[in-house]
Tab-separated table of C-alpha atoms in Angstrom:
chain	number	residue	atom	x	y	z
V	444	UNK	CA	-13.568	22.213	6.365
V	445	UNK	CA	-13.067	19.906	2.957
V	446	UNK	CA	-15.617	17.100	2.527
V	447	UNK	CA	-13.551	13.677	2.688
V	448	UNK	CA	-14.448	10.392	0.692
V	449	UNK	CA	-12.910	7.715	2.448
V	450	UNK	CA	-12.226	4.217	0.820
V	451	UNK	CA	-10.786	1.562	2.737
V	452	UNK	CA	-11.776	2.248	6.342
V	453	UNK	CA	-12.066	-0.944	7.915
V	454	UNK	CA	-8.488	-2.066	6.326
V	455	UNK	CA	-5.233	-2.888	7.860
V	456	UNK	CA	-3.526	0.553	6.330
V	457	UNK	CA	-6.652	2.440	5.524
V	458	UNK	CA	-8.065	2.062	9.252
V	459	UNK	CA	-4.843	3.545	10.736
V	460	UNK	CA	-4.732	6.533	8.658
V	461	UNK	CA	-8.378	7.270	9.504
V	462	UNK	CA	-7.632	7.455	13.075
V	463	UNK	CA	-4.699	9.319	12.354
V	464	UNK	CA	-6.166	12.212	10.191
V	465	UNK	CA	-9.683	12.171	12.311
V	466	UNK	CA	-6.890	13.074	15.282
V	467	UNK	CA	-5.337	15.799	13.272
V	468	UNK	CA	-8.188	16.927	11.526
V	469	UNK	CA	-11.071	16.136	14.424
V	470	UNK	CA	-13.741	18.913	12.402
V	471	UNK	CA	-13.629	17.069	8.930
V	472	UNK	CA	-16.893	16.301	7.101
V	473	UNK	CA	-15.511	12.273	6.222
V	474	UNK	CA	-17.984	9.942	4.667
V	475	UNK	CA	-16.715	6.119	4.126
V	476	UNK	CA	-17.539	3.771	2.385
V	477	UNK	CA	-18.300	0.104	3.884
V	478	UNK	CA	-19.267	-3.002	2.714
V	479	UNK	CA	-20.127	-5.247	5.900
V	480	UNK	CA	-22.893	-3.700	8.224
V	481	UNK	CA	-21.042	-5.129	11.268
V	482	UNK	CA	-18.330	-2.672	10.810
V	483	UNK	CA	-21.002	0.284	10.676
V	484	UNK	CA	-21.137	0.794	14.102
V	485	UNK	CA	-16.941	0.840	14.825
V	486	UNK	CA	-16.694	3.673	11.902
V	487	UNK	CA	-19.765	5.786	12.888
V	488	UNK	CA	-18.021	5.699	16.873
V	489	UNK	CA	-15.372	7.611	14.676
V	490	UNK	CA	-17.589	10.455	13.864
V	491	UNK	CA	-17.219	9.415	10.207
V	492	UNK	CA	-20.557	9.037	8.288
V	493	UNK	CA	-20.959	5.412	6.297
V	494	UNK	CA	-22.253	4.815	3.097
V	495	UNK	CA	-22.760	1.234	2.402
V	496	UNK	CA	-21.057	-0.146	-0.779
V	497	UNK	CA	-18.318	-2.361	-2.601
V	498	UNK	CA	-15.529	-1.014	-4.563
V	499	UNK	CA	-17.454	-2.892	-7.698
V	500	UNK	CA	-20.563	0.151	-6.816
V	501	UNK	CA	-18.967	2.384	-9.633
V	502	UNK	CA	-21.957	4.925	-9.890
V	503	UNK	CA	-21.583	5.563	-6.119
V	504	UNK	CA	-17.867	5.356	-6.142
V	505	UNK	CA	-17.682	7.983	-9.460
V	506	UNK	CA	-20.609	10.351	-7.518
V	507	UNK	CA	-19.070	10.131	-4.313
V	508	UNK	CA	-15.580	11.064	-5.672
V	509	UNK	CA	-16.935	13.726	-7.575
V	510	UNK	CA	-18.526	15.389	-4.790
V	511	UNK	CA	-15.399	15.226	-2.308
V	512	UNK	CA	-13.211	17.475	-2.071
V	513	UNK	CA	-10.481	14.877	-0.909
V	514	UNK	CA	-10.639	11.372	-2.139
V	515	UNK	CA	-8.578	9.123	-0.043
V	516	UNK	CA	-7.882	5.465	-1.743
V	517	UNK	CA	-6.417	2.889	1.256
V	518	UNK	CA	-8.655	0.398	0.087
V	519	UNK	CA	-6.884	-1.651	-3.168
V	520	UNK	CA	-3.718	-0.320	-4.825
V	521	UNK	CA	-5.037	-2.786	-7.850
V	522	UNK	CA	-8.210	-2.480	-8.555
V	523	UNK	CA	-8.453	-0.799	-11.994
V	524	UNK	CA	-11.897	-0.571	-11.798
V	525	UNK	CA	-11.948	1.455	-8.645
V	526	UNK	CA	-9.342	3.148	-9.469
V	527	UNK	CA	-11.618	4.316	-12.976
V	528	UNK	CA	-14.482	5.409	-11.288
V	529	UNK	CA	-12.679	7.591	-9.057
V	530	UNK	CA	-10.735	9.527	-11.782
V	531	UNK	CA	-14.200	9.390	-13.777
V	532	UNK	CA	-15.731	11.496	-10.838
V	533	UNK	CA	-13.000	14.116	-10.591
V	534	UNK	CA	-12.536	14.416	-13.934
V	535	UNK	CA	-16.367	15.439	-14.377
V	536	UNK	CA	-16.076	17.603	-11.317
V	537	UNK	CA	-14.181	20.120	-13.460
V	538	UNK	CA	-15.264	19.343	-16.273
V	539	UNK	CA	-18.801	19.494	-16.037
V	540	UNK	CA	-19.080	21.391	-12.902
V	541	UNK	CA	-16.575	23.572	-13.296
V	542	UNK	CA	-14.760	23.066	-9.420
V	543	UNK	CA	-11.013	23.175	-9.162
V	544	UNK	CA	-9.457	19.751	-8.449
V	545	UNK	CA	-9.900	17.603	-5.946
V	546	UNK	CA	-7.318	15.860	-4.250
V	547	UNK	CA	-6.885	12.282	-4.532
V	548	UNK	CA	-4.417	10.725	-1.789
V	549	UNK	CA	-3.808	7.144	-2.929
V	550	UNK	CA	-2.107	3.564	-1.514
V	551	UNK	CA	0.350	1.724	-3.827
V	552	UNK	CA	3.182	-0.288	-3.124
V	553	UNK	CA	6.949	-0.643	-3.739
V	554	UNK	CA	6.414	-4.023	-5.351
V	555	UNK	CA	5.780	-1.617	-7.744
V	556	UNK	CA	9.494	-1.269	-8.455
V	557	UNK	CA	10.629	-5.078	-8.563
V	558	UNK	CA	12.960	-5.749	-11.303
V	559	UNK	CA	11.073	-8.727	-12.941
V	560	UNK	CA	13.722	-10.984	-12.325
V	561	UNK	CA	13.588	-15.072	-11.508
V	562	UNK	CA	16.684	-15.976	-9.978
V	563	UNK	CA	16.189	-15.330	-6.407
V	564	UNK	CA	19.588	-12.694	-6.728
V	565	UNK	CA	20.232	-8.918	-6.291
V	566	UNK	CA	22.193	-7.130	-8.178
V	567	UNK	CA	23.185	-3.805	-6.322
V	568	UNK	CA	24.211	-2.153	-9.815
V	569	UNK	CA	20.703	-2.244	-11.050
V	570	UNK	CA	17.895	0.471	-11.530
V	571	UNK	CA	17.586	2.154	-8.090
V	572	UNK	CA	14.081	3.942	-8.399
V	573	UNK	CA	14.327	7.233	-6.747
V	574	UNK	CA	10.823	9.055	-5.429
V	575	UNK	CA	13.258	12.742	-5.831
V	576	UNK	CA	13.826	11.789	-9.639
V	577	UNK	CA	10.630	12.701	-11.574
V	578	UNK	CA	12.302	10.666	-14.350
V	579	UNK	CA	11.669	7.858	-12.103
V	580	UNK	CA	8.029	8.680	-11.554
V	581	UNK	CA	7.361	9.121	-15.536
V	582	UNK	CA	8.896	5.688	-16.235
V	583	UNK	CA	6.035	4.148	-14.091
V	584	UNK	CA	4.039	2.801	-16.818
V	585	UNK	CA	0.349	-0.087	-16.896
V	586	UNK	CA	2.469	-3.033	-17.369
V	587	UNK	CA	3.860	-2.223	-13.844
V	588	UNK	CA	2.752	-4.392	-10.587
V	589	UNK	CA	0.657	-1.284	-10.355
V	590	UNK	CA	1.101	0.594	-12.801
V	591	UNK	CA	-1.820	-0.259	-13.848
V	592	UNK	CA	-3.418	2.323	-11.505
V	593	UNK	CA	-0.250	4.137	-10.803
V	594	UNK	CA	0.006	5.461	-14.023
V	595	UNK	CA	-3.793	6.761	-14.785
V	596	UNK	CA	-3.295	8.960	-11.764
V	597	UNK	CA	-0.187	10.485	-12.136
V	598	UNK	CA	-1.447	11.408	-16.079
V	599	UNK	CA	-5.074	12.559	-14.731
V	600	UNK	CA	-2.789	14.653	-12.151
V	601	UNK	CA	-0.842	16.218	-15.414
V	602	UNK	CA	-3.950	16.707	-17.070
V	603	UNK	CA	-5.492	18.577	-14.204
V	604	UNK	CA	-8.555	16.665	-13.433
V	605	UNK	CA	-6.938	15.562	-10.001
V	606	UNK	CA	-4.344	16.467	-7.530
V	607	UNK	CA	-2.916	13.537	-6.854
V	608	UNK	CA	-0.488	12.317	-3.801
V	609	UNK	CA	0.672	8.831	-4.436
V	610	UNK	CA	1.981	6.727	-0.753
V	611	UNK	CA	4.016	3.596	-2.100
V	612	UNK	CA	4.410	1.799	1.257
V	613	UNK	CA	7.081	-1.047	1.350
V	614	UNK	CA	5.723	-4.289	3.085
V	615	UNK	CA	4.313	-3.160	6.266
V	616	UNK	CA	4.638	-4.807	9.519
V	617	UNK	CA	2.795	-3.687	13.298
V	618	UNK	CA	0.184	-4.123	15.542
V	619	UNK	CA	-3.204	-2.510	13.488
V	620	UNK	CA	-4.761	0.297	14.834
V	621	UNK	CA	-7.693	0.921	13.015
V	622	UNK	CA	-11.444	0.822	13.952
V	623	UNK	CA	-11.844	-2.534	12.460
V	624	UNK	CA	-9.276	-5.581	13.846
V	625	UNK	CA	-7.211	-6.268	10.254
V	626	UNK	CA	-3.563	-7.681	9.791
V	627	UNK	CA	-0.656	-7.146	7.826
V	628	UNK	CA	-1.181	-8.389	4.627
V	629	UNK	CA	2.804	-9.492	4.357
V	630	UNK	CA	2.285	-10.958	7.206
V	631	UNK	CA	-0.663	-13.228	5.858
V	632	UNK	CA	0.864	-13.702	2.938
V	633	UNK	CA	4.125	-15.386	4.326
V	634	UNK	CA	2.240	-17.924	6.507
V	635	UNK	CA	0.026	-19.100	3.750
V	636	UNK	CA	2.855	-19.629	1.299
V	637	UNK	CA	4.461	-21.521	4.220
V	638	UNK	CA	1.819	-23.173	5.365
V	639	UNK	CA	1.057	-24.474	2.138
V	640	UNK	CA	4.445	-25.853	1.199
V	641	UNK	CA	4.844	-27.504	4.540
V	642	UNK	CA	8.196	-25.323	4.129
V	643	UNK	CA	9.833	-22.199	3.780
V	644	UNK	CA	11.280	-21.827	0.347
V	645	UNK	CA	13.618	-19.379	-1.657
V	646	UNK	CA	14.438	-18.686	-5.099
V	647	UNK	CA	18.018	-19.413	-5.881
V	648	UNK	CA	20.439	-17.957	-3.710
V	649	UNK	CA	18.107	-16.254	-2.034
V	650	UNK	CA	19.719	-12.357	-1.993
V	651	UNK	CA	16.882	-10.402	-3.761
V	652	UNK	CA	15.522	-7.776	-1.718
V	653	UNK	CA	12.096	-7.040	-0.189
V	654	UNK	CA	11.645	-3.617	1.531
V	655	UNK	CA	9.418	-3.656	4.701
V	656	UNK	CA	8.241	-0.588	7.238
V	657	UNK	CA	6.708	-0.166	9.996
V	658	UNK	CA	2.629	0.496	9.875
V	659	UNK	CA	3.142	3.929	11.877
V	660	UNK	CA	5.740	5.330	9.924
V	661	UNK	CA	3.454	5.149	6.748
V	662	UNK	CA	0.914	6.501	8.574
V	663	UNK	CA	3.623	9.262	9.789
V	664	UNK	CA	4.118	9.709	6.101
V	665	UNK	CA	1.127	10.166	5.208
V	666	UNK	CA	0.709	13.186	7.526
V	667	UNK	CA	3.630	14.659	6.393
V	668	UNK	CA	2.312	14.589	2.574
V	669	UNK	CA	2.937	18.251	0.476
V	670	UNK	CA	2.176	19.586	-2.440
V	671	UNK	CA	5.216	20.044	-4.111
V	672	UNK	CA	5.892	16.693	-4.878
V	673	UNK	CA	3.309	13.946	-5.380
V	674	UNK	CA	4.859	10.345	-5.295
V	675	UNK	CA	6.336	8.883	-2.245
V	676	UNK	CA	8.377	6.052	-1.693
V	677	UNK	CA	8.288	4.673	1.973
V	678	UNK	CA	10.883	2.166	2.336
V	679	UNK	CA	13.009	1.110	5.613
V	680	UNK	CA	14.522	-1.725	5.426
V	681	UNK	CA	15.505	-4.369	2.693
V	682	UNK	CA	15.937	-7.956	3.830
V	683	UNK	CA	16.946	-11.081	1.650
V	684	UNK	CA	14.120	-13.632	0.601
V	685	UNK	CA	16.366	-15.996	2.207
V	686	UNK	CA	15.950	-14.206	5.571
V	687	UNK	CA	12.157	-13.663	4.979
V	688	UNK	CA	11.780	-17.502	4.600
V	689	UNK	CA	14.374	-18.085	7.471
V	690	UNK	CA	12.327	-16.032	9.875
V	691	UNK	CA	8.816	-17.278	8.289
V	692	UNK	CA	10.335	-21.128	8.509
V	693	UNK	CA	9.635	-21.256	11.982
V	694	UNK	CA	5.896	-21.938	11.277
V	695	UNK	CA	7.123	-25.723	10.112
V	696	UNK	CA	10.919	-27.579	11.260
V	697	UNK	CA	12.510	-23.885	11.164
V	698	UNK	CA	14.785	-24.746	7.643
V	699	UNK	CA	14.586	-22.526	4.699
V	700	UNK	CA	15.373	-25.028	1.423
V	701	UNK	CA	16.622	-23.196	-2.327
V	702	UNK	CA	14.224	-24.270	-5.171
V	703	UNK	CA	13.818	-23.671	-8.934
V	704	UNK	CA	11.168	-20.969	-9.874
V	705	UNK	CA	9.236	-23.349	-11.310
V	706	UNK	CA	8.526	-24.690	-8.415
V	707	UNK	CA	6.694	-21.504	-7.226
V	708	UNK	CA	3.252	-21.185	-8.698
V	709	UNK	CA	2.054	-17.339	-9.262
V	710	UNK	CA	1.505	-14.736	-8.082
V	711	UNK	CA	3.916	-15.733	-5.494
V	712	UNK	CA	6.510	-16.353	-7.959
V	713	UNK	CA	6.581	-12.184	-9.096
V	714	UNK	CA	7.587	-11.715	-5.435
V	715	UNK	CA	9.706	-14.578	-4.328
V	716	UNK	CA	11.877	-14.423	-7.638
V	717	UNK	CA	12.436	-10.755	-8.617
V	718	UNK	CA	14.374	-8.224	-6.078
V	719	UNK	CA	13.899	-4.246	-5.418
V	720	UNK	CA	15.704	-1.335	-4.965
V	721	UNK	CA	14.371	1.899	-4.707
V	722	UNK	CA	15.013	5.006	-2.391
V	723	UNK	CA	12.738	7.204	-0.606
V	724	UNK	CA	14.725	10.322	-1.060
V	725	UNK	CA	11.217	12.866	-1.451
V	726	UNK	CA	9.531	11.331	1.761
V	727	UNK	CA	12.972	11.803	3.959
V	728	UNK	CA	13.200	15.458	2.137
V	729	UNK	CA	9.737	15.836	3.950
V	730	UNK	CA	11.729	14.707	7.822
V	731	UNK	CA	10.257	11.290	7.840
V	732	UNK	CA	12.424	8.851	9.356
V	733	UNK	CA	11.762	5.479	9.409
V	734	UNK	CA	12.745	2.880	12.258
V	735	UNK	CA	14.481	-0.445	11.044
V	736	UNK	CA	12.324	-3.352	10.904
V	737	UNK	CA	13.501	-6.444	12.611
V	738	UNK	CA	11.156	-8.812	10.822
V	739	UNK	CA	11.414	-11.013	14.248
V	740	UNK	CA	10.104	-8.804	16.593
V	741	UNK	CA	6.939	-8.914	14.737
V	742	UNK	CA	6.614	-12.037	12.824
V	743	UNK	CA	5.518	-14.436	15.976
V	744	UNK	CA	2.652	-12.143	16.856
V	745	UNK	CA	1.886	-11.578	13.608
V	746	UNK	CA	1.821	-15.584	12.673
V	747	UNK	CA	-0.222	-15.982	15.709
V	748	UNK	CA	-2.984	-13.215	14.545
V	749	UNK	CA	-3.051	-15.098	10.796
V	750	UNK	CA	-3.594	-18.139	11.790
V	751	UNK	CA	-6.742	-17.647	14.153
V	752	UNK	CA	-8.116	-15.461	10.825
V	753	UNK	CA	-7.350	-18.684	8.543
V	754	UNK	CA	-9.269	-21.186	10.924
């Protein structure tokens, strides 16, 4: 069976793919690696063997990636560093030791695809970033939300020093199911800002669109992941900032007020003032069919679990 490096296994995402592939795949060789020694035990009751490390370790990262013959990245869609030493490993792998490619199976995100705008509005007629159009996939460039590690991949994937698959996960909602107890980052996200205005506040008129999905169905598509195309958009379903904040209000007197940009401090500003549209036409090629996300069937439970983490 392939040898598995496995980055980001006590993680909110990265913990419920492990489960998922260890149940597919129960005779894989998986090594992770894992920063906190309390966690050691929960991975190793896995099966999975644990190598203790940051993502900052990049001579460990670079050997460990070099030796696998799957890399799998749920650990930091951002992290340019990471991203580096990974590439770096299977890159010397055939170059210097003359293997065929590994496979590199990595975690972005749709935010990816956010049309830079401050206004708080949506304008259907824009861009709609297609996963099925490899013009779309080209046009990814650094400057991206990202990009920045988007972009290495897909050229070290044309170059033939990786084979690359590429999950781009909407926001993701759900109980976690991983090894390790770890919430959805949206979720933590949206009671901070909240929390930290005393209020629930939208750019504008509030129409710009945020795609969330459910954490199962991007595990789902991850299983479902085939060669013949690479990059995968996993979107469900777009909701309004002013409904976000609506919903997310609840944590203080329940009202959702319009404000200026400027009143928004980054990063929160890229999100809360720019909208998205993209399609997922490659991942529904593949049968993957997302359920609709009804942001309040999870957002009180999910509050709840980010505020005991915050005290």
């Amino acid at each position: 069976m392939p040898t598995v490096f496995y980055i980001g296994a006590t993680g909110y995402i990265g913990g419920a793919v492990l489960v998922d592939l260890i149940k597919a795949f129960p005779n894989l060789e998986i090594t992770a690696i894992v920063r906190n020694p309390d966690h050691f035990e929960a991975i190793r009751g896995l099966g999975v063997q644990v190598v203790q490390g940051a993502f900052s370790d990049v001579d460990l990262i670079t050997s460990r990636a070099r030796e696998a013959d799957i890399t799998v990245n749920a650990g930091d869609s951002d992290d340019v560093g990471l991203n580096t030493a990974i590439l770096a490993g299977q890159k010397a792998r055939v170059v210097e030791d003359n293997k065929p490619p590994a496979v590199l199976l990595h975690t972005s995100g749709v935010a990816v695809f956010m049309d830079g705008g401050n206004e708080g509005k949506h304008d259907p007629n824009n861009k709609a970033w297609n996963d099925g159009d490899e013009a779309d996939i080209r046009a990814i460039t650094p400057q991206m939300l990202h990009g920045q590690v988007d972009a290495p991949i897909l050229q070290a994937s044309e170059a033939g020093y990786t084979e690359s698959y590429i999950i781009c996960p909407a926001a993701i909602v759900g109980p976690p199911t991983g090894p390790v107890p770890a919430g959805s980052y949206f979720i933590k996200f949206m009671t901070q800002l909240v929390l930290a205005f005393k209020k629930a506040l939208y750019i504008g008129e509030g129409s710009n669109v945020f795609y969330t999905v459910q954490l199962d169905d991007v595990v789902d598509l991850y299983r479902r992941a085939s060669p013949y195309s690479r990059y995968y958009i996993g979107v469900s379903t777009p909701h309004s900032w002013k409904h976000i904040m609506t919903v997310f209000g609840k944590l203080e007197d329940g009202a959702a007020q319009s404000v200026s940009i400027s009143v928004i401090p980054p990063p929160a500003s890229l999100f809360l003032g720019a909208s998205q549209n993209a399609r997922g036409e490659r991942a529904k090629a593949l049968g993957w069919e997302p359920r609709p996300v009804v942001l309040e069937d999870w957002a009180e439970e999910g509050i709840t679990s980010a505020l005991a983490k915050l005290q």
